[in-house]
Short mmCIF file of C-alpha atoms in Angstrom, two decimals:
data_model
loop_
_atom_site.label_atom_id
_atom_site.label_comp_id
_atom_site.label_asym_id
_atom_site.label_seq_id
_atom_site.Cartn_x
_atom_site.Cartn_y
_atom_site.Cartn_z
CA UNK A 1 114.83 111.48 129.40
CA UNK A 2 114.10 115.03 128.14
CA UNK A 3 117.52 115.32 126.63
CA UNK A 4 116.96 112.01 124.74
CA UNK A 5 113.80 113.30 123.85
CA UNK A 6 114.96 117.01 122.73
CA UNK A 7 117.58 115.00 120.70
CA UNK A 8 114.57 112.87 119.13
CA UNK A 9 112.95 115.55 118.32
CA UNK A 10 116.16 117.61 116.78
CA UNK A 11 116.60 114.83 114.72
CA UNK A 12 112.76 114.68 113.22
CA UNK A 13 113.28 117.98 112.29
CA UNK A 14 116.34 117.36 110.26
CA UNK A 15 114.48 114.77 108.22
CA UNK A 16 111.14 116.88 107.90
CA UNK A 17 113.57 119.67 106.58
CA UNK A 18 114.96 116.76 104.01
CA UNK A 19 111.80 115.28 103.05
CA UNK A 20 109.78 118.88 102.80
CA UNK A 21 112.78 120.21 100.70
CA UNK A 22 112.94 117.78 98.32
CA UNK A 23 109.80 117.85 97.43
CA UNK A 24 110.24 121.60 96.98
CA UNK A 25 112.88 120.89 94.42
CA UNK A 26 111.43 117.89 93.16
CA UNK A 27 109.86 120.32 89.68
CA UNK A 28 113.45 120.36 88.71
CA UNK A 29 113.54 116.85 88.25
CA UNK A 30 110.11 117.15 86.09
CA UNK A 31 111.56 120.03 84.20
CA UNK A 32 113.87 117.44 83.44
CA UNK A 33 112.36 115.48 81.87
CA UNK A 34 109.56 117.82 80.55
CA UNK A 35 110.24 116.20 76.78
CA UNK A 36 108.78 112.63 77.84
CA UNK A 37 104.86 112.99 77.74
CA UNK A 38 103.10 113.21 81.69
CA UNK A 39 101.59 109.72 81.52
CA UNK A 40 104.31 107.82 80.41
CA UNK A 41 106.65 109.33 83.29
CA UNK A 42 103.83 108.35 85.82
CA UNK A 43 104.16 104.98 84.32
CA UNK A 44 108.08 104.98 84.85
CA UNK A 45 107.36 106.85 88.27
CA UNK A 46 105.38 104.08 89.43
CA UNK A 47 107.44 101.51 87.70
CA UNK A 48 110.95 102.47 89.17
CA UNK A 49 109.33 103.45 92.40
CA UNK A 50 108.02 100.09 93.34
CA UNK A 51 111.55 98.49 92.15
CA UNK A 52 113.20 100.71 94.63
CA UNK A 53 110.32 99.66 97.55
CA UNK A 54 110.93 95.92 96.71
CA UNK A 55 114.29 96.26 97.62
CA UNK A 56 113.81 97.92 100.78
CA UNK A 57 111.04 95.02 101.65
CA UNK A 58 113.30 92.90 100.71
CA UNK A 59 116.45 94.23 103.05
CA UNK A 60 113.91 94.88 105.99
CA UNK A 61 112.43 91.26 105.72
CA UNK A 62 108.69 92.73 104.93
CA UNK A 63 107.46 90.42 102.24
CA UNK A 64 105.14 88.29 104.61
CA UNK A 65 103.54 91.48 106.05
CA UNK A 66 103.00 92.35 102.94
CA UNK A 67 101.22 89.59 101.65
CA UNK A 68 98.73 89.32 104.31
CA UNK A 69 97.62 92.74 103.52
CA UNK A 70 97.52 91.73 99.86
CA UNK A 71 95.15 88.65 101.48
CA UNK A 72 92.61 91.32 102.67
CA UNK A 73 89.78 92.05 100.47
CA UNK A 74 88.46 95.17 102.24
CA UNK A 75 92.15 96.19 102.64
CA UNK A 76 92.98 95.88 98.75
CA UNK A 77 89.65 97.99 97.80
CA UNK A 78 90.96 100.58 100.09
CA UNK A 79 94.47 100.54 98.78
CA UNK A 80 93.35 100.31 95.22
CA UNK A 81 91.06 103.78 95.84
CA UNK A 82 94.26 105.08 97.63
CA UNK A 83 96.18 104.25 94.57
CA UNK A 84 93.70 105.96 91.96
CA UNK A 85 94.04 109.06 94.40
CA UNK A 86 97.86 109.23 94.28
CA UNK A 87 98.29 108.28 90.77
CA UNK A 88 95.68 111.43 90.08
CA UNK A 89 97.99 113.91 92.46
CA UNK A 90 100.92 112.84 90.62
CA UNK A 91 99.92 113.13 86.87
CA UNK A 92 98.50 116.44 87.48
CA UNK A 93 101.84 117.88 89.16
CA UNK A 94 103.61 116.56 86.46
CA UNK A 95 101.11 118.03 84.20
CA UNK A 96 101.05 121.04 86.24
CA UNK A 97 105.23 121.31 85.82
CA UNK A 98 105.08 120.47 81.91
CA UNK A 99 102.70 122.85 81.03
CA UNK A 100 104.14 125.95 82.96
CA UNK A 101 101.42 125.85 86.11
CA UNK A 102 103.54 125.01 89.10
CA UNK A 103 102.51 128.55 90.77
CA UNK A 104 99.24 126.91 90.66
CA UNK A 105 100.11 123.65 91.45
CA UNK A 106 101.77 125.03 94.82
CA UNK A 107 98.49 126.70 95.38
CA UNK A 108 97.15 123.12 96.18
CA UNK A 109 99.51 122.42 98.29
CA UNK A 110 99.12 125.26 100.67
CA UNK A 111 95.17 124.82 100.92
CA UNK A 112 96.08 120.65 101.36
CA UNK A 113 96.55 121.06 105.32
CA UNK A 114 93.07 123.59 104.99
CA UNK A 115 91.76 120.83 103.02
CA UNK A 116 93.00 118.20 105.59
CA UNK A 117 91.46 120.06 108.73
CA UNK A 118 88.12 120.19 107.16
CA UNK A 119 87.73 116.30 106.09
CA UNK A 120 88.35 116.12 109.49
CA UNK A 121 85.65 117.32 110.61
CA UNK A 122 83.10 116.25 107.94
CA UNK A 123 84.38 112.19 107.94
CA UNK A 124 85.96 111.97 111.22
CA UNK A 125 83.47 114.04 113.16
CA UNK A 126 87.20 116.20 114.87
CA UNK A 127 85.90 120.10 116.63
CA UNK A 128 86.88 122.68 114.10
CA UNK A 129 88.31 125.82 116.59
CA UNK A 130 86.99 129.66 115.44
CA UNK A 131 90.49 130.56 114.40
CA UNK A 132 90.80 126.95 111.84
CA UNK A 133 87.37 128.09 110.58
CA UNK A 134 88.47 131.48 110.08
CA UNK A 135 91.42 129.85 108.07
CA UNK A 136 89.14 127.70 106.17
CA UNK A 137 86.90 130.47 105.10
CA UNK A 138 89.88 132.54 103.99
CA UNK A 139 91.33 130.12 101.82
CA UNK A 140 87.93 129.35 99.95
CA UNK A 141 87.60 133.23 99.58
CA UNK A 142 91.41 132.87 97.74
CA UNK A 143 89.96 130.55 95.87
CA UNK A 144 87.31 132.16 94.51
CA UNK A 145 88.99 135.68 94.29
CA UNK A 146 91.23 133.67 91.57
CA UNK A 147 88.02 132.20 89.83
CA UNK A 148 86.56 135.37 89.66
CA UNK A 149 89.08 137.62 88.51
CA UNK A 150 91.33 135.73 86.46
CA UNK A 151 87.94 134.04 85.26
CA UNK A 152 89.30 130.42 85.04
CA UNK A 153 88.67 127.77 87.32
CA UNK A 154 92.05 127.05 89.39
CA UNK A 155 91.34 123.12 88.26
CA UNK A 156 94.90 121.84 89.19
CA UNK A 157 95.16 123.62 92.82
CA UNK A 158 92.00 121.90 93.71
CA UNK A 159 92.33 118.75 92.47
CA UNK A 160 96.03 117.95 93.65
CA UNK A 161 94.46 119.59 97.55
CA UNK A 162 91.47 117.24 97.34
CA UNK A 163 93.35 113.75 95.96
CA UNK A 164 96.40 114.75 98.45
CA UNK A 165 93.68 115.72 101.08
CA UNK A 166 91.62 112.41 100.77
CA UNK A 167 94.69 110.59 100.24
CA UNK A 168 96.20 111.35 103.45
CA UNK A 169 92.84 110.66 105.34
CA UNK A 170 92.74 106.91 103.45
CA UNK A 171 96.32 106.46 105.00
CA UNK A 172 95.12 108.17 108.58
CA UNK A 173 91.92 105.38 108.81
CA UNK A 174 93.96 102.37 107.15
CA UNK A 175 95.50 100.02 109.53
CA UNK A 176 98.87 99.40 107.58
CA UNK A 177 102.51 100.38 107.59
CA UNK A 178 103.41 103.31 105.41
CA UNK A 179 105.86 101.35 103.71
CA UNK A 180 104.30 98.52 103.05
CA UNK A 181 100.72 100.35 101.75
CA UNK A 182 103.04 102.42 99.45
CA UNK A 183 104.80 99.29 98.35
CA UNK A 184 101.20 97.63 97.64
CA UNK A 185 99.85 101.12 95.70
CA UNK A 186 103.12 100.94 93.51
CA UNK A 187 102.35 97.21 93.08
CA UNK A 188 99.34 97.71 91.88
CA UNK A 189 100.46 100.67 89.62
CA UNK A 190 102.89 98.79 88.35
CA UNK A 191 100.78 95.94 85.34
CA UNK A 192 99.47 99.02 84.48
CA UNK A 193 102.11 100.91 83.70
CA UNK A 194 104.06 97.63 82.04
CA UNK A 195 101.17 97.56 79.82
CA UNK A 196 101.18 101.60 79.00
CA UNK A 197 105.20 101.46 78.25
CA UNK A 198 104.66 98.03 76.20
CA UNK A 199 101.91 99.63 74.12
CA UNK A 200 103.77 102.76 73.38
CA UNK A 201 106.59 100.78 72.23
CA UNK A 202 110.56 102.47 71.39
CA UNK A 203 110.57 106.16 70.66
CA UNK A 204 111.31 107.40 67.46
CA UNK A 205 114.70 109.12 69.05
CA UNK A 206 118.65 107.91 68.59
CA UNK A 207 119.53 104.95 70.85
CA UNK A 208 121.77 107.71 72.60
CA UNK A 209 118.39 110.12 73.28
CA UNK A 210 116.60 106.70 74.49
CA UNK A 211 119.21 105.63 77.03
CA UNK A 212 119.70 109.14 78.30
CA UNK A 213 116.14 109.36 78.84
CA UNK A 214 115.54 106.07 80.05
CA UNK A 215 118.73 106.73 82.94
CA UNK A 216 116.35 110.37 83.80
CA UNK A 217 113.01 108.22 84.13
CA UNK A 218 114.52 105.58 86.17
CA UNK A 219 115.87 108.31 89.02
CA UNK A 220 112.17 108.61 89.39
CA UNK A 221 112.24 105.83 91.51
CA UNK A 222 114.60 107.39 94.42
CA UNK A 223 112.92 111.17 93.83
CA UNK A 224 109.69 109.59 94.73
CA UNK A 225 111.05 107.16 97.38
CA UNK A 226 113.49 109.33 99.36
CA UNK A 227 111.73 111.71 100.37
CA UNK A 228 109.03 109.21 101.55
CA UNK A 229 111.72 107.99 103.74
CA UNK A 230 112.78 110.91 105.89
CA UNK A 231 108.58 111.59 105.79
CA UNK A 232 108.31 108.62 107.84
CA UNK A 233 111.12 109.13 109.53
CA UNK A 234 110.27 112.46 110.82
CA UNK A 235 106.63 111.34 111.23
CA UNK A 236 107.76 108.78 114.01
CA UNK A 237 109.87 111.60 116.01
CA UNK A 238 107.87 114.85 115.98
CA UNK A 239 104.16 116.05 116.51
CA UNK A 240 101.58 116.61 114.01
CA UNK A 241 101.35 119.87 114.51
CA UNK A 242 105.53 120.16 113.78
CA UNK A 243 105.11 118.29 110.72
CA UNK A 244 101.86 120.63 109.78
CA UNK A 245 104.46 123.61 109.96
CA UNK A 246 107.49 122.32 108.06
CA UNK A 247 105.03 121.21 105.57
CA UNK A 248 105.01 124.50 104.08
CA UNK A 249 108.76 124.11 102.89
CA UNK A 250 107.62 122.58 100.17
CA UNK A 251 104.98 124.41 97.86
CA UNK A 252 107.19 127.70 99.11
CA UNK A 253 110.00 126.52 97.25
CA UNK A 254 107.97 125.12 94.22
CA UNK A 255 106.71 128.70 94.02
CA UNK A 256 109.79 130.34 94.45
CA UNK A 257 111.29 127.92 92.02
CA UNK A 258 107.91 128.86 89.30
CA UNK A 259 108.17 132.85 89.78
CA UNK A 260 112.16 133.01 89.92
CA UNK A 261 113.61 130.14 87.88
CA UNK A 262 110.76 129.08 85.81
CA UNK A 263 109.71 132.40 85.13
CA UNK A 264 106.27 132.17 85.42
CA UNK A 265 103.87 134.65 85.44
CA UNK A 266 102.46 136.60 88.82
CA UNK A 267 99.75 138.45 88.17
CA UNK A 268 97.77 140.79 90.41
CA UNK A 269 94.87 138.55 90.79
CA UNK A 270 97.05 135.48 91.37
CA UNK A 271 98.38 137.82 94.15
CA UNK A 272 95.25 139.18 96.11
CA UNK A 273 94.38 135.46 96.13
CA UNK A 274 97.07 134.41 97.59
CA UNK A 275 97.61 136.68 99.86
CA UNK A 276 94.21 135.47 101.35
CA UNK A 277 96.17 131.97 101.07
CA UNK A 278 99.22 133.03 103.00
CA UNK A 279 96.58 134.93 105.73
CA UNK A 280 94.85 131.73 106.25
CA UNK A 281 98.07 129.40 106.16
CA UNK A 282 99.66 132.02 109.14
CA UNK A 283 96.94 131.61 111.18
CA UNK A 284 96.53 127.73 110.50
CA UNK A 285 100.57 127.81 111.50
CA UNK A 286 100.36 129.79 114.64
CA UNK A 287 97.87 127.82 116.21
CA UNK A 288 99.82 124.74 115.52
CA UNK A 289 103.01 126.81 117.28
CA UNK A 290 100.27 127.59 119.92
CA UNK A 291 99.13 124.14 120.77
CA UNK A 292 103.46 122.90 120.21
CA UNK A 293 104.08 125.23 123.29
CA UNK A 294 100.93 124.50 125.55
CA UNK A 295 102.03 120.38 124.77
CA UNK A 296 105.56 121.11 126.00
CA UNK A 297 104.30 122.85 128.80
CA UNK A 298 102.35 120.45 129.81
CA UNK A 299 105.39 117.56 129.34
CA UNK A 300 107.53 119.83 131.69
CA UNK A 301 104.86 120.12 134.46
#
């Protein structure tokens, strides 16, 4: 039993390690396609997405799940808020990308488990330990050491934490499949989009520059869905706290990618603040590594 359960747990870290990595790498696909306005590769993001998800439903025999939930009046208002939420995290990345901001943009998403901790404890009434508070506090100092001295507000690291942050909670308190609620949000995403792309009409490019572009916007459906897949996938084998850790991956390598490939600036503010970041993300990570080997301990006794 512990062997099959070691072996479980090997394996969840395999796909964590997929699905955190690709979405590390997941800017070079934006770079990409950095020539096709933000909202109109939402629209094909959402568009392609749900194509891909219909399929799955489809192979997996889902469809009648999925329209009960579609049935559910309370459920649809909740989905369509979780919808507004996610369509809001992912125009901003892309914007973030586009515009030369993805060292902020990974900012976000090392304050989103921060962020995560504290709704917490304000919706779902959860204890908040010393050292998480300490964490907490540190980040918000980051925060405001970046406001202060580089004298802008840091608009896109906050907003992708708090829509990813209150995202994640909406999926926590909803009583629906991953799959299928993602397969509802892109459904729902979807008229609207159809109705962006129809009133944009053809680009003024060569039919050569359309089709190459329109091949690059319709991998959006598999860069958004994949790594979905080995989330849930991991999700069903390891611990929170595991996944909390190897959540990291992910904004580390958008902000290696930023600094190193994108070239990027660094400056010494954007350092001291997140160095204040980092602090508070170490000590967020050790107590999950904490509480990983008092669980284990416990399973063995």
């Amino acid at each position: 039993m512990a062997i099959r359960e070691e072996n479980r747990s090997r394996t969840g870290v395999v796909y964590g390690v997929a699905a955190y990595g690709l979405w590390g790498l997941i800017p070079l696909y934006f770079k990409a396609v950095a020539h096709v306005a933000p909202p109109t590769v939402l629209a094909h993001r959402a568009l392609w997405s749900f194509a891909m998800l219909a399929v799955l439903v489809q192979l997996l025999g889902r469809w009648g799940e999925l329209r009960r939930e579609l049935m559910s009046p309370k459920l649809l208002l909740m989905l369509g808020l979780s919808t507004l939420l996610i369509a809001a995290n992912w125009l901003i990345f892309i914007y973030a990308v586009e515009s030369k901001q993805l060292v902020q943009a990974s900012l976000g998403y090392f304050i989103n488990p921060l962020v995560s901790v504290l709704l917490g404890v304000v919706v779902l009434r959860e204890r908040l330990l010393p050292r998480q508070a300490l964490a907490i506090a540190l980040a918000l100092v980051g925060v405001l050491i970046l406001t202060v001295l580089v004298g802008q507000f840091p608009w896109i690291a906050i907003t992708l934490a708090l829509t990813f942050g209150v995202y994640g909670l909406m999926r926590k308190i909803m009583p629906v499949d991953g799959l299928v609620s993602l397969t509802v949000e892109t459904c729902v995403m979807t008229p609207v989009a159809l109705g962006y792309l129809f009133y944009l009409g053809m680009p003024s490019h060569t039919i050569g520059n359309q089709l190459a572009t329109l091949l690059l916007l319709m991998l959006s459906g598999p860069v958004t869905t994949v790594p979905l897949l080995f989330f849930a996938a991991a999700a069903r084998r390891l611990r929170l706290s595991t996944m909390g850790i190897l959540q990291y991956l992910a904004p580390t390598l958008q902000f290696t990618l930023a600094v190193v490939a994108f070239g990027e600036p660094f400056s010494m503010a954007q350092m001291i603040s997140f160095a204040c970041i980092w602090t508070a993300v170490a000590i967020y990570v050790s107590d999950a590594i904490r509480d990983s080997r008092e669980y284990r301990g416990a399973v063995v006794e």
